[in-house]
Amino acid sequence: MTDALPLPVALRRDARPESARGLQAHRLAGGLVDRSRTLSFRFDGRQFTGHFGDTLASALLANGVRLVGRSFKYHRPRGIFTAGSEEPNALVELRTGAYREPNTRATVAELFDGLEALSQNHRGSLGFDLMAANDLLSPFLTAGFYYKTFKWPKAFWEKLYEPVIRASAGLGRLSGEPDPDTYDKGFLHCDVLVIGAGPAGLAAALAAGRAGARVILADEDFRLGGRLNAETLTVAGQPGALWAEQAAAELASMPNVRLMPRTTVLGGFDHGIWGALERMTDHRADAEGKPRQVLWRIYARRAILGAGAIERPIAFGNNDRPGVMLAGAVRTYANRWGVAPGRRIAVFTNNDDGWRTAADLAGHGVEIAAVIDTRAGQPCLALPGVPVFMGEAVADTHGRKALARITLASGRRIEADCLAVSGGWNPNVHLTCHQRGRPEWREDIAAFVPPRDLPNGLTVAGAANGALSLAAALAEGRGAAEAATEGLGFTPAKAPQPRAEDEPVAISAFWHVGASRARAWIDLQNDVTVKDIALAQREGFRAVEHLKRYTTLGMATDQGKTANVLGLAIMAELTGRTIPQTGTTVFRPPYTPVAIGAFAGRARGKDFRPVRLTPSHAWAEERRAVFVETGAWLRAQWFPREGETHWRESVDREVRMTRASVGVCDVTTLGKIDIQGRDAGEFLNRVYANAFGKLAVGRTRYGLMLREDGIAMDDGTTARLGERHYLMTTTTANAVAVFRHLEFCRQCLWPGLDVHLISVTDGWAQYAVAGPNSRDLLREIVDPEHDISNEAFPFMACGEVTVCGGTRARLFRISFSGELAYELAVPARYGDALIRALMRAGAPFDVVPYGTEALGVMRVEKGHAAGNELNGQTTARDLGLGAMVSRKKDCIGKTLSERPALNRDDGLRLMGFRPVDRSLGLVAGSHFVGFGREAVTANDEGWMSSVAFSPTLGHSIGLGFIRRGEARRGETVRAVDLLRGTDMAVEIVSPHFVDPEGDRLRG
Amino acid sequence: MADLTLAATSALGGYRTEIGGVRLAERTGLAIVSIAVPRDGEAALAEALQAGFGADLPRPGRSSLSRDGATRLLGMAADQLFAVFDHEGPDAARGVGAALGTAAYASDQSDVWVALRLEGAAVRRALERICPLDLHADAFAEGQVARTVIEHLGAIVLRDGPHALTLFSARSSARAFLHALETSLRNVA
């Protein structure tokens, strides 16, 4: 960095003496850390300090920590390899207790005061890992090891191999406790989404923002600027980092621009939708109750990808040793964080960019051990006093737990504690390929670039597009934004293009050092070496997707960001094909790992889905009702009384008291659909199997709806409230499905009908009042001007009434229990008051509130079909309702209900069942089998769909479907349940156990 | 029977609070009446709306105000409007039905919904966490209305102020809806 240039605030040099800077012995001058703010943290129990602006990785390097983890398979010592989210090695367990998160990349973990991290994947200490013995077994642990080894003997798999593999697999440890953090999701909208805030992204955001477009600028880093923060290049005559800071400040001042640092755009989806993860509190010691991360769905009319490029290594012997790092990362640590990753650093490169690392380090006063360039010819930079080896390569490395020395192909040995390696830069094409795009090979930069055919609305700029110089990135970013905003109707603002360097980026492809004898790593995270690729090639796994699965190249948390291209380039070499012929594996979201909690968002525990409550809920809670989930509804299941210890006691009592006098049940949850229009009657005629054309005003009719395929869909009652006004009820479970079906019929099948639907389910509190005294109770509630005598208001009547002194209500004389019964509905606002009034007015009658269990018992006693019978397999004929399918008119499902297979003589029929031994309890789900026959599918005659203990009859009863049921009354069959191990004799009877003639409900 | 008079309770008991500078309150005493447009009856309804309310027939996604400013008509669908106005009783549909005669089919929706009003600078920021709609003033101006799904719940969103929205959602899940809103407000506060 040139001293004459103005420095950004955070770049001010630390004037304090070395001793005052704590133990951070590897700190250099400069960098974008705030040295006035010292943060303390612990790594593997040891206390260290770093500065505000550090990552965990930069702080560890500042303290001279080089060994930070163990490799996946061989448990080899590993150090920090990169300075970004592509890191394969430096994975740690961050935080403690339930907050512990494994596999966190130290290179992107923002340092905060009190941070605690543990190294992972070792038994014993990090320095002495017992599992390192695996490294000695490496000749056996080659590619395909599992597939070859664990096949025999068969019995060993479950007992031995799997437990051993599970114990040694994986990297970090999960806490095993529920994630105590909270997460959120959200939706954002913009004209232009700019992905990446490096030079291309900043230039794009500036151009789009100045043009007036709504812009979102997202970057995974906590500091905007990308490589500008890592380089010594200048923009408009200023240090790049300063220009980036000013650009960010200008963008922050624009109301139409949203800056989103710490936000990884992790996937590109259809129709301009992007997924992004924003880390809200990961850089703080305490989230203070706020969501830790937000998973955003971003709707963008245009997107500009400025994701930059990731450097790739070169494969040579023992290139995984701590101290071997990517060259761009080495100078990032020096330039951005003021940290020297080594005291004596060697550079190994196949391109011009590698030389910049040597130049920058020399500028910081770091000793350069050597520059080794695989290209023959002249050095591209003059570095006084630095030994330069052209046309040379590094063949091996040495050192116990970190690098001490390198050996060149020529045999020369060079002392170095850090080796900066550059094999060239791979544009970050990932997001351009999430919709199955295949990147294209560009020979001049020896790298894949985005496909020409990009997802709609997406353009790529800068290094991600293969434009590797700073000037090119700035120009492409701006150009992409201008094209995007113009396409959206904005006028680009006129601003001068900032001057910047077109630094040399020449490269000559070089993949691996043939002279190396030792193992040469390609994928550091998965311990995949050149030999593994060669083995895969020999064994026929040459297609890249096969190569990936056979060797695990490119798997796990880094998804091969530093390894993939190198691996397939070596496969290309071995097979004699070109790299484009070899191809790439498929890129899939997410770009970097996402905590499962972020995908779950708030949908945890009781917040998994919303709860619907009936108007009598508070009252039922006061009555200590037991509730049951019915879809999203909570319904009272029964109301236990003092002294009742078993649910059956409560339910039996509720049934007995209802049948003896009067009971009240909240039936608000039944779907209610308001149907109006000149053609409403005709509409009902077409959707119901039975006729509705002649239903009189003030009357209600039971209706059965069929699916198009002739199977029963739903049932309920529909009341005619007025000339053009009907009210349909549906079952609770099918309320939404029926409404959707009716809307489909109305809008798509018969758009010519004048019919209009709207749900009023929530608008009315509705109570079933059932039992011989129900009319007497209602006389206390319904205002006296309304005659509800049997003559004036007979079975299936309906009408508007007023209750309790003038409150509007609807009364329906319908019965699900088989008793004399009504349903009374009031606007929901009166629901709480009405249940209390019913209880008070009913006290002289010993009124009982009953829940869904008693409701179910009474409907089984009465033989009414419900959800268990309308299960999507049964027809009207099966249900004994065949006569309801009107022959005089057409309806949905009529034609297909006439299929011969649905009308066989030995078809199923809904019947009642009772155990021959009355003391036995029937089991729902039992299948009917004849005596002396084996209980197998071939002998299956039907099944028991619903059972209940009938307090009215004093024994268990059931409903079920059985072949030729109607003709078999009085016959005895076996009800067999192989799951529960029951097998009992049952008698086939009428499904109507109580009041089969219906005298009660008409009385 | 005098002691059996029924008292009305609103979905959330008139709940109100303030979180992070946003005032959140249940709108009680609000009538909501759905108005279905008879087939081929759009012109007649437009005329009836002018005569009855002095209001224009709004397109779906838009709303209009009656001449006296008391009634807002929300365009909900191609053949459906909601009339929203202050009214205490449970009989709002009758009045609307009487005013429009055979030009419309009215249905009372007052008790179907809970209405929550949010007002404050952070409203949009909070709703980003649960509402898929673009509520930027350029995309969703005052008077605009939309149906959407918020935390699995169907909802109607009406912008009725520069930093104010009225949200309607099903009465039975009012507590869950309120919880979603309050959580969002707290999470961005």
mmCIF file with all atom_site columns, C-alpha atoms in Angstrom, chain A residues 111-219:
data_model
loop_
_atom_site.group_PDB
_atom_site.id
_atom_site.type_symbol
_atom_site.label_atom_id
_atom_site.label_alt_id
_atom_site.label_comp_id
_atom_site.label_asym_id
_atom_site.label_entity_id
_atom_site.label_seq_id
_atom_site.pdbx_PDB_ins_code
_atom_site.Cartn_x
_atom_site.Cartn_y
_atom_site.Cartn_z
_atom_site.occupancy
_atom_site.B_iso_or_equiv
_atom_site.pdbx_formal_charge
_atom_site.auth_seq_id
_atom_site.auth_comp_id
_atom_site.auth_asym_id
_atom_site.auth_atom_id
_atom_site.pdbx_PDB_model_num
ATOM 1   C CA . LEU A 1 111 ? -14.522 -12.578 15.982  1.00 0.00 ? 111 LEU A CA 1
ATOM 2   C CA . PHE A 1 112 ? -16.404 -11.326 19.037  1.00 0.00 ? 112 PHE A CA 1
ATOM 3   C CA . ASP A 1 113 ? -15.398 -10.891 22.636  1.00 0.00 ? 113 ASP A CA 1
ATOM 4   C CA . GLY A 1 114 ? -15.832 -14.176 24.481  1.00 0.00 ? 114 GLY A CA 1
ATOM 5   C CA . LEU A 1 115 ? -15.938 -16.404 21.385  1.00 0.00 ? 115 LEU A CA 1
ATOM 6   C CA . GLU A 1 116 ? -15.260 -20.043 22.171  1.00 0.00 ? 116 GLU A CA 1
ATOM 7   C CA . ALA A 1 117 ? -14.216 -22.566 19.554  1.00 0.00 ? 117 ALA A CA 1
ATOM 8   C CA . LEU A 1 118 ? -12.993 -26.138 19.587  1.00 0.00 ? 118 LEU A CA 1
ATOM 9   C CA . SER A 1 119 ? -11.103 -27.980 16.909  1.00 0.00 ? 119 SER A CA 1
ATOM 10  C CA . GLN A 1 120 ? -12.861 -31.099 15.711  1.00 0.00 ? 120 GLN A CA 1
ATOM 11  C CA . ASN A 1 121 ? -12.450 -34.569 14.247  1.00 0.00 ? 121 ASN A CA 1
ATOM 12  C CA . HIS A 1 122 ? -9.856  -35.961 16.589  1.00 0.00 ? 122 HIS A CA 1
ATOM 13  C CA . ARG A 1 123 ? -9.706  -38.446 19.475  1.00 0.00 ? 123 ARG A CA 1
ATOM 14  C CA . GLY A 1 124 ? -7.399  -37.222 22.141  1.00 0.00 ? 124 GLY A CA 1
ATOM 15  C CA . SER A 1 125 ? -5.955  -33.775 21.631  1.00 0.00 ? 125 SER A CA 1
ATOM 16  C CA . LEU A 1 126 ? -5.671  -31.919 18.360  1.00 0.00 ? 126 LEU A CA 1
ATOM 17  C CA . GLY A 1 127 ? -1.906  -32.261 18.604  1.00 0.00 ? 127 GLY A CA 1
ATOM 18  C CA . PHE A 1 128 ? -2.006  -35.986 19.339  1.00 0.00 ? 128 PHE A CA 1
ATOM 19  C CA . ASP A 1 129 ? -4.926  -37.582 17.539  1.00 0.00 ? 129 ASP A CA 1
ATOM 20  C CA . LEU A 1 130 ? -5.293  -41.340 18.050  1.00 0.00 ? 130 LEU A CA 1
ATOM 21  C CA . MET A 1 131 ? -7.169  -41.591 14.791  1.00 0.00 ? 131 MET A CA 1
ATOM 22  C CA . ALA A 1 132 ? -4.089  -40.361 12.956  1.00 0.00 ? 132 ALA A CA 1
ATOM 23  C CA . ALA A 1 133 ? -3.242  -44.070 12.746  1.00 0.00 ? 133 ALA A CA 1
ATOM 24  C CA . ASN A 1 134 ? -5.628  -44.047 9.820   1.00 0.00 ? 134 ASN A CA 1
ATOM 25  C CA . ASP A 1 135 ? -2.948  -42.226 7.879   1.00 0.00 ? 135 ASP A CA 1
ATOM 26  C CA . LEU A 1 136 ? -0.738  -45.313 8.127   1.00 0.00 ? 136 LEU A CA 1
ATOM 27  C CA . LEU A 1 137 ? -3.590  -47.371 6.713   1.00 0.00 ? 137 LEU A CA 1
ATOM 28  C CA . SER A 1 138 ? -3.955  -45.057 3.774   1.00 0.00 ? 138 SER A CA 1
ATOM 29  C CA . PRO A 1 139 ? -3.001  -47.717 1.208   1.00 0.00 ? 139 PRO A CA 1
ATOM 30  C CA . PHE A 1 140 ? -6.239  -49.461 2.214   1.00 0.00 ? 140 PHE A CA 1
ATOM 31  C CA . LEU A 1 141 ? -8.432  -46.414 2.703   1.00 0.00 ? 141 LEU A CA 1
ATOM 32  C CA . THR A 1 142 ? -8.439  -45.482 -0.957  1.00 0.00 ? 142 THR A CA 1
ATOM 33  C CA . ALA A 1 143 ? -11.348 -44.518 -3.148  1.00 0.00 ? 143 ALA A CA 1
ATOM 34  C CA . GLY A 1 144 ? -14.131 -47.065 -3.059  1.00 0.00 ? 144 GLY A CA 1
ATOM 35  C CA . PHE A 1 145 ? -12.815 -48.446 0.224   1.00 0.00 ? 145 PHE A CA 1
ATOM 36  C CA . TYR A 1 146 ? -16.273 -48.830 1.710   1.00 0.00 ? 146 TYR A CA 1
ATOM 37  C CA . TYR A 1 147 ? -17.722 -50.454 -1.351  1.00 0.00 ? 147 TYR A CA 1
ATOM 38  C CA . LYS A 1 148 ? -14.927 -52.988 -1.548  1.00 0.00 ? 148 LYS A CA 1
ATOM 39  C CA . THR A 1 149 ? -14.371 -53.737 2.084   1.00 0.00 ? 149 THR A CA 1
ATOM 40  C CA . PHE A 1 150 ? -17.624 -53.839 3.938   1.00 0.00 ? 150 PHE A CA 1
ATOM 41  C CA . LYS A 1 151 ? -19.387 -56.274 1.644   1.00 0.00 ? 151 LYS A CA 1
ATOM 42  C CA . TRP A 1 152 ? -18.388 -59.344 3.590   1.00 0.00 ? 152 TRP A CA 1
ATOM 43  C CA . PRO A 1 153 ? -19.130 -61.124 5.747   1.00 0.00 ? 153 PRO A CA 1
ATOM 44  C CA . LYS A 1 154 ? -22.729 -60.003 5.500   1.00 0.00 ? 154 LYS A CA 1
ATOM 45  C CA . ALA A 1 155 ? -23.470 -60.296 9.195   1.00 0.00 ? 155 ALA A CA 1
ATOM 46  C CA . PHE A 1 156 ? -20.690 -57.854 10.044  1.00 0.00 ? 156 PHE A CA 1
ATOM 47  C CA . TRP A 1 157 ? -22.444 -54.893 8.455   1.00 0.00 ? 157 TRP A CA 1
ATOM 48  C CA . GLU A 1 158 ? -24.978 -54.058 11.157  1.00 0.00 ? 158 GLU A CA 1
ATOM 49  C CA . LYS A 1 159 ? -23.037 -55.298 14.153  1.00 0.00 ? 159 LYS A CA 1
ATOM 50  C CA . LEU A 1 160 ? -19.536 -54.069 13.404  1.00 0.00 ? 160 LEU A CA 1
ATOM 51  C CA . TYR A 1 161 ? -18.965 -51.993 10.313  1.00 0.00 ? 161 TYR A CA 1
ATOM 52  C CA . GLU A 1 162 ? -21.830 -49.587 10.610  1.00 0.00 ? 162 GLU A CA 1
ATOM 53  C CA . PRO A 1 163 ? -21.224 -48.679 14.284  1.00 0.00 ? 163 PRO A CA 1
ATOM 54  C CA . VAL A 1 164 ? -17.497 -48.235 13.624  1.00 0.00 ? 164 VAL A CA 1
ATOM 55  C CA . ILE A 1 165 ? -18.095 -46.123 10.542  1.00 0.00 ? 165 ILE A CA 1
ATOM 56  C CA . ARG A 1 166 ? -20.702 -44.032 12.306  1.00 0.00 ? 166 ARG A CA 1
ATOM 57  C CA . ALA A 1 167 ? -18.381 -43.450 15.223  1.00 0.00 ? 167 ALA A CA 1
ATOM 58  C CA . SER A 1 168 ? -15.530 -42.291 13.040  1.00 0.00 ? 168 SER A CA 1
ATOM 59  C CA . ALA A 1 169 ? -17.531 -40.487 10.355  1.00 0.00 ? 169 ALA A CA 1
ATOM 60  C CA . GLY A 1 170 ? -18.525 -36.873 10.282  1.00 0.00 ? 170 GLY A CA 1
ATOM 61  C CA . LEU A 1 171 ? -16.537 -33.882 11.305  1.00 0.00 ? 171 LEU A CA 1
ATOM 62  C CA . GLY A 1 172 ? -17.836 -31.842 14.217  1.00 0.00 ? 172 GLY A CA 1
ATOM 63  C CA . ARG A 1 173 ? -20.213 -33.021 16.925  1.00 0.00 ? 173 ARG A CA 1
ATOM 64  C CA . LEU A 1 174 ? -23.803 -31.896 17.197  1.00 0.00 ? 174 LEU A CA 1
ATOM 65  C CA . SER A 1 175 ? -24.816 -30.761 20.654  1.00 0.00 ? 175 SER A CA 1
ATOM 66  C CA . GLY A 1 176 ? -27.608 -33.358 20.662  1.00 0.00 ? 176 GLY A CA 1
ATOM 67  C CA . GLU A 1 177 ? -29.886 -30.743 22.238  1.00 0.00 ? 177 GLU A CA 1
ATOM 68  C CA . PRO A 1 178 ? -32.667 -28.692 20.660  1.00 0.00 ? 178 PRO A CA 1
ATOM 69  C CA . ASP A 1 179 ? -31.318 -25.605 18.935  1.00 0.00 ? 179 ASP A CA 1
ATOM 70  C CA . PRO A 1 180 ? -31.938 -22.806 21.456  1.00 0.00 ? 180 PRO A CA 1
ATOM 71  C CA . ASP A 1 181 ? -31.675 -20.058 18.847  1.00 0.00 ? 181 ASP A CA 1
ATOM 72  C CA . THR A 1 182 ? -34.638 -18.642 16.970  1.00 0.00 ? 182 THR A CA 1
ATOM 73  C CA . TYR A 1 183 ? -34.759 -18.208 13.225  1.00 0.00 ? 183 TYR A CA 1
ATOM 74  C CA . ASP A 1 184 ? -36.903 -16.201 10.897  1.00 0.00 ? 184 ASP A CA 1
ATOM 75  C CA . LYS A 1 185 ? -37.861 -16.250 7.272   1.00 0.00 ? 185 LYS A CA 1
ATOM 76  C CA . GLY A 1 186 ? -38.892 -13.428 5.039   1.00 0.00 ? 186 GLY A CA 1
ATOM 77  C CA . PHE A 1 187 ? -39.643 -12.025 1.636   1.00 0.00 ? 187 PHE A CA 1
ATOM 78  C CA . LEU A 1 188 ? -37.862 -9.200  -0.164  1.00 0.00 ? 188 LEU A CA 1
ATOM 79  C CA . HIS A 1 189 ? -38.549 -7.535  -3.471  1.00 0.00 ? 189 HIS A CA 1
ATOM 80  C CA . CYS A 1 190 ? -36.315 -5.459  -5.691  1.00 0.00 ? 190 CYS A CA 1
ATOM 81  C CA . ASP A 1 191 ? -35.692 -4.317  -9.241  1.00 0.00 ? 191 ASP A CA 1
ATOM 82  C CA . VAL A 1 192 ? -32.079 -5.403  -9.186  1.00 0.00 ? 192 VAL A CA 1
ATOM 83  C CA . LEU A 1 193 ? -30.455 -7.921  -6.891  1.00 0.00 ? 193 LEU A CA 1
ATOM 84  C CA . VAL A 1 194 ? -26.680 -7.573  -6.866  1.00 0.00 ? 194 VAL A CA 1
ATOM 85  C CA . ILE A 1 195 ? -24.978 -10.676 -5.542  1.00 0.00 ? 195 ILE A CA 1
ATOM 86  C CA . GLY A 1 196 ? -21.525 -9.944  -4.200  1.00 0.00 ? 196 GLY A CA 1
ATOM 87  C CA . ALA A 1 197 ? -20.140 -6.575  -3.108  1.00 0.00 ? 197 ALA A CA 1
ATOM 88  C CA . GLY A 1 198 ? -16.705 -6.768  -4.667  1.00 0.00 ? 198 GLY A CA 1
ATOM 89  C CA . PRO A 1 199 ? -15.647 -4.323  -7.361  1.00 0.00 ? 199 PRO A CA 1
ATOM 90  C CA . ALA A 1 200 ? -18.162 -5.634  -9.919  1.00 0.00 ? 200 ALA A CA 1
ATOM 91  C CA . GLY A 1 201 ? -21.003 -5.722  -7.400  1.00 0.00 ? 201 GLY A CA 1
ATOM 92  C CA . LEU A 1 202 ? -20.286 -2.292  -5.954  1.00 0.00 ? 202 LEU A CA 1
ATOM 93  C CA . ALA A 1 203 ? -20.032 -0.774  -9.428  1.00 0.00 ? 203 ALA A CA 1
ATOM 94  C CA . ALA A 1 204 ? -23.310 -2.468  -10.390 1.00 0.00 ? 204 ALA A CA 1
ATOM 95  C CA . ALA A 1 205 ? -25.127 -1.379  -7.234  1.00 0.00 ? 205 ALA A CA 1
ATOM 96  C CA . LEU A 1 206 ? -23.897 2.194   -7.653  1.00 0.00 ? 206 LEU A CA 1
ATOM 97  C CA . ALA A 1 207 ? -25.079 2.357   -11.260 1.00 0.00 ? 207 ALA A CA 1
ATOM 98  C CA . ALA A 1 208 ? -28.456 0.744   -10.523 1.00 0.00 ? 208 ALA A CA 1
ATOM 99  C CA . GLY A 1 209 ? -28.970 2.782   -7.370  1.00 0.00 ? 209 GLY A CA 1
ATOM 100 C CA . ARG A 1 210 ? -28.090 6.072   -9.037  1.00 0.00 ? 210 ARG A CA 1
ATOM 101 C CA . ALA A 1 211 ? -30.547 5.234   -11.831 1.00 0.00 ? 211 ALA A CA 1
ATOM 102 C CA . GLY A 1 212 ? -33.286 5.046   -9.189  1.00 0.00 ? 212 GLY A CA 1
ATOM 103 C CA . ALA A 1 213 ? -33.939 1.315   -9.210  1.00 0.00 ? 213 ALA A CA 1
ATOM 104 C CA . ARG A 1 214 ? -34.761 -0.561  -6.010  1.00 0.00 ? 214 ARG A CA 1
ATOM 105 C CA . VAL A 1 215 ? -31.531 -2.411  -5.321  1.00 0.00 ? 215 VAL A CA 1
ATOM 106 C CA . ILE A 1 216 ? -30.510 -5.125  -2.904  1.00 0.00 ? 216 ILE A CA 1
ATOM 107 C CA . LEU A 1 217 ? -26.764 -5.622  -2.526  1.00 0.00 ? 217 LEU A CA 1
ATOM 108 C CA . ALA A 1 218 ? -25.977 -8.859  -0.708  1.00 0.00 ? 218 ALA A CA 1
ATOM 109 C CA . ASP A 1 219 ? -22.558 -10.131 0.300   1.00 0.00 ? 219 ASP A CA 1
#
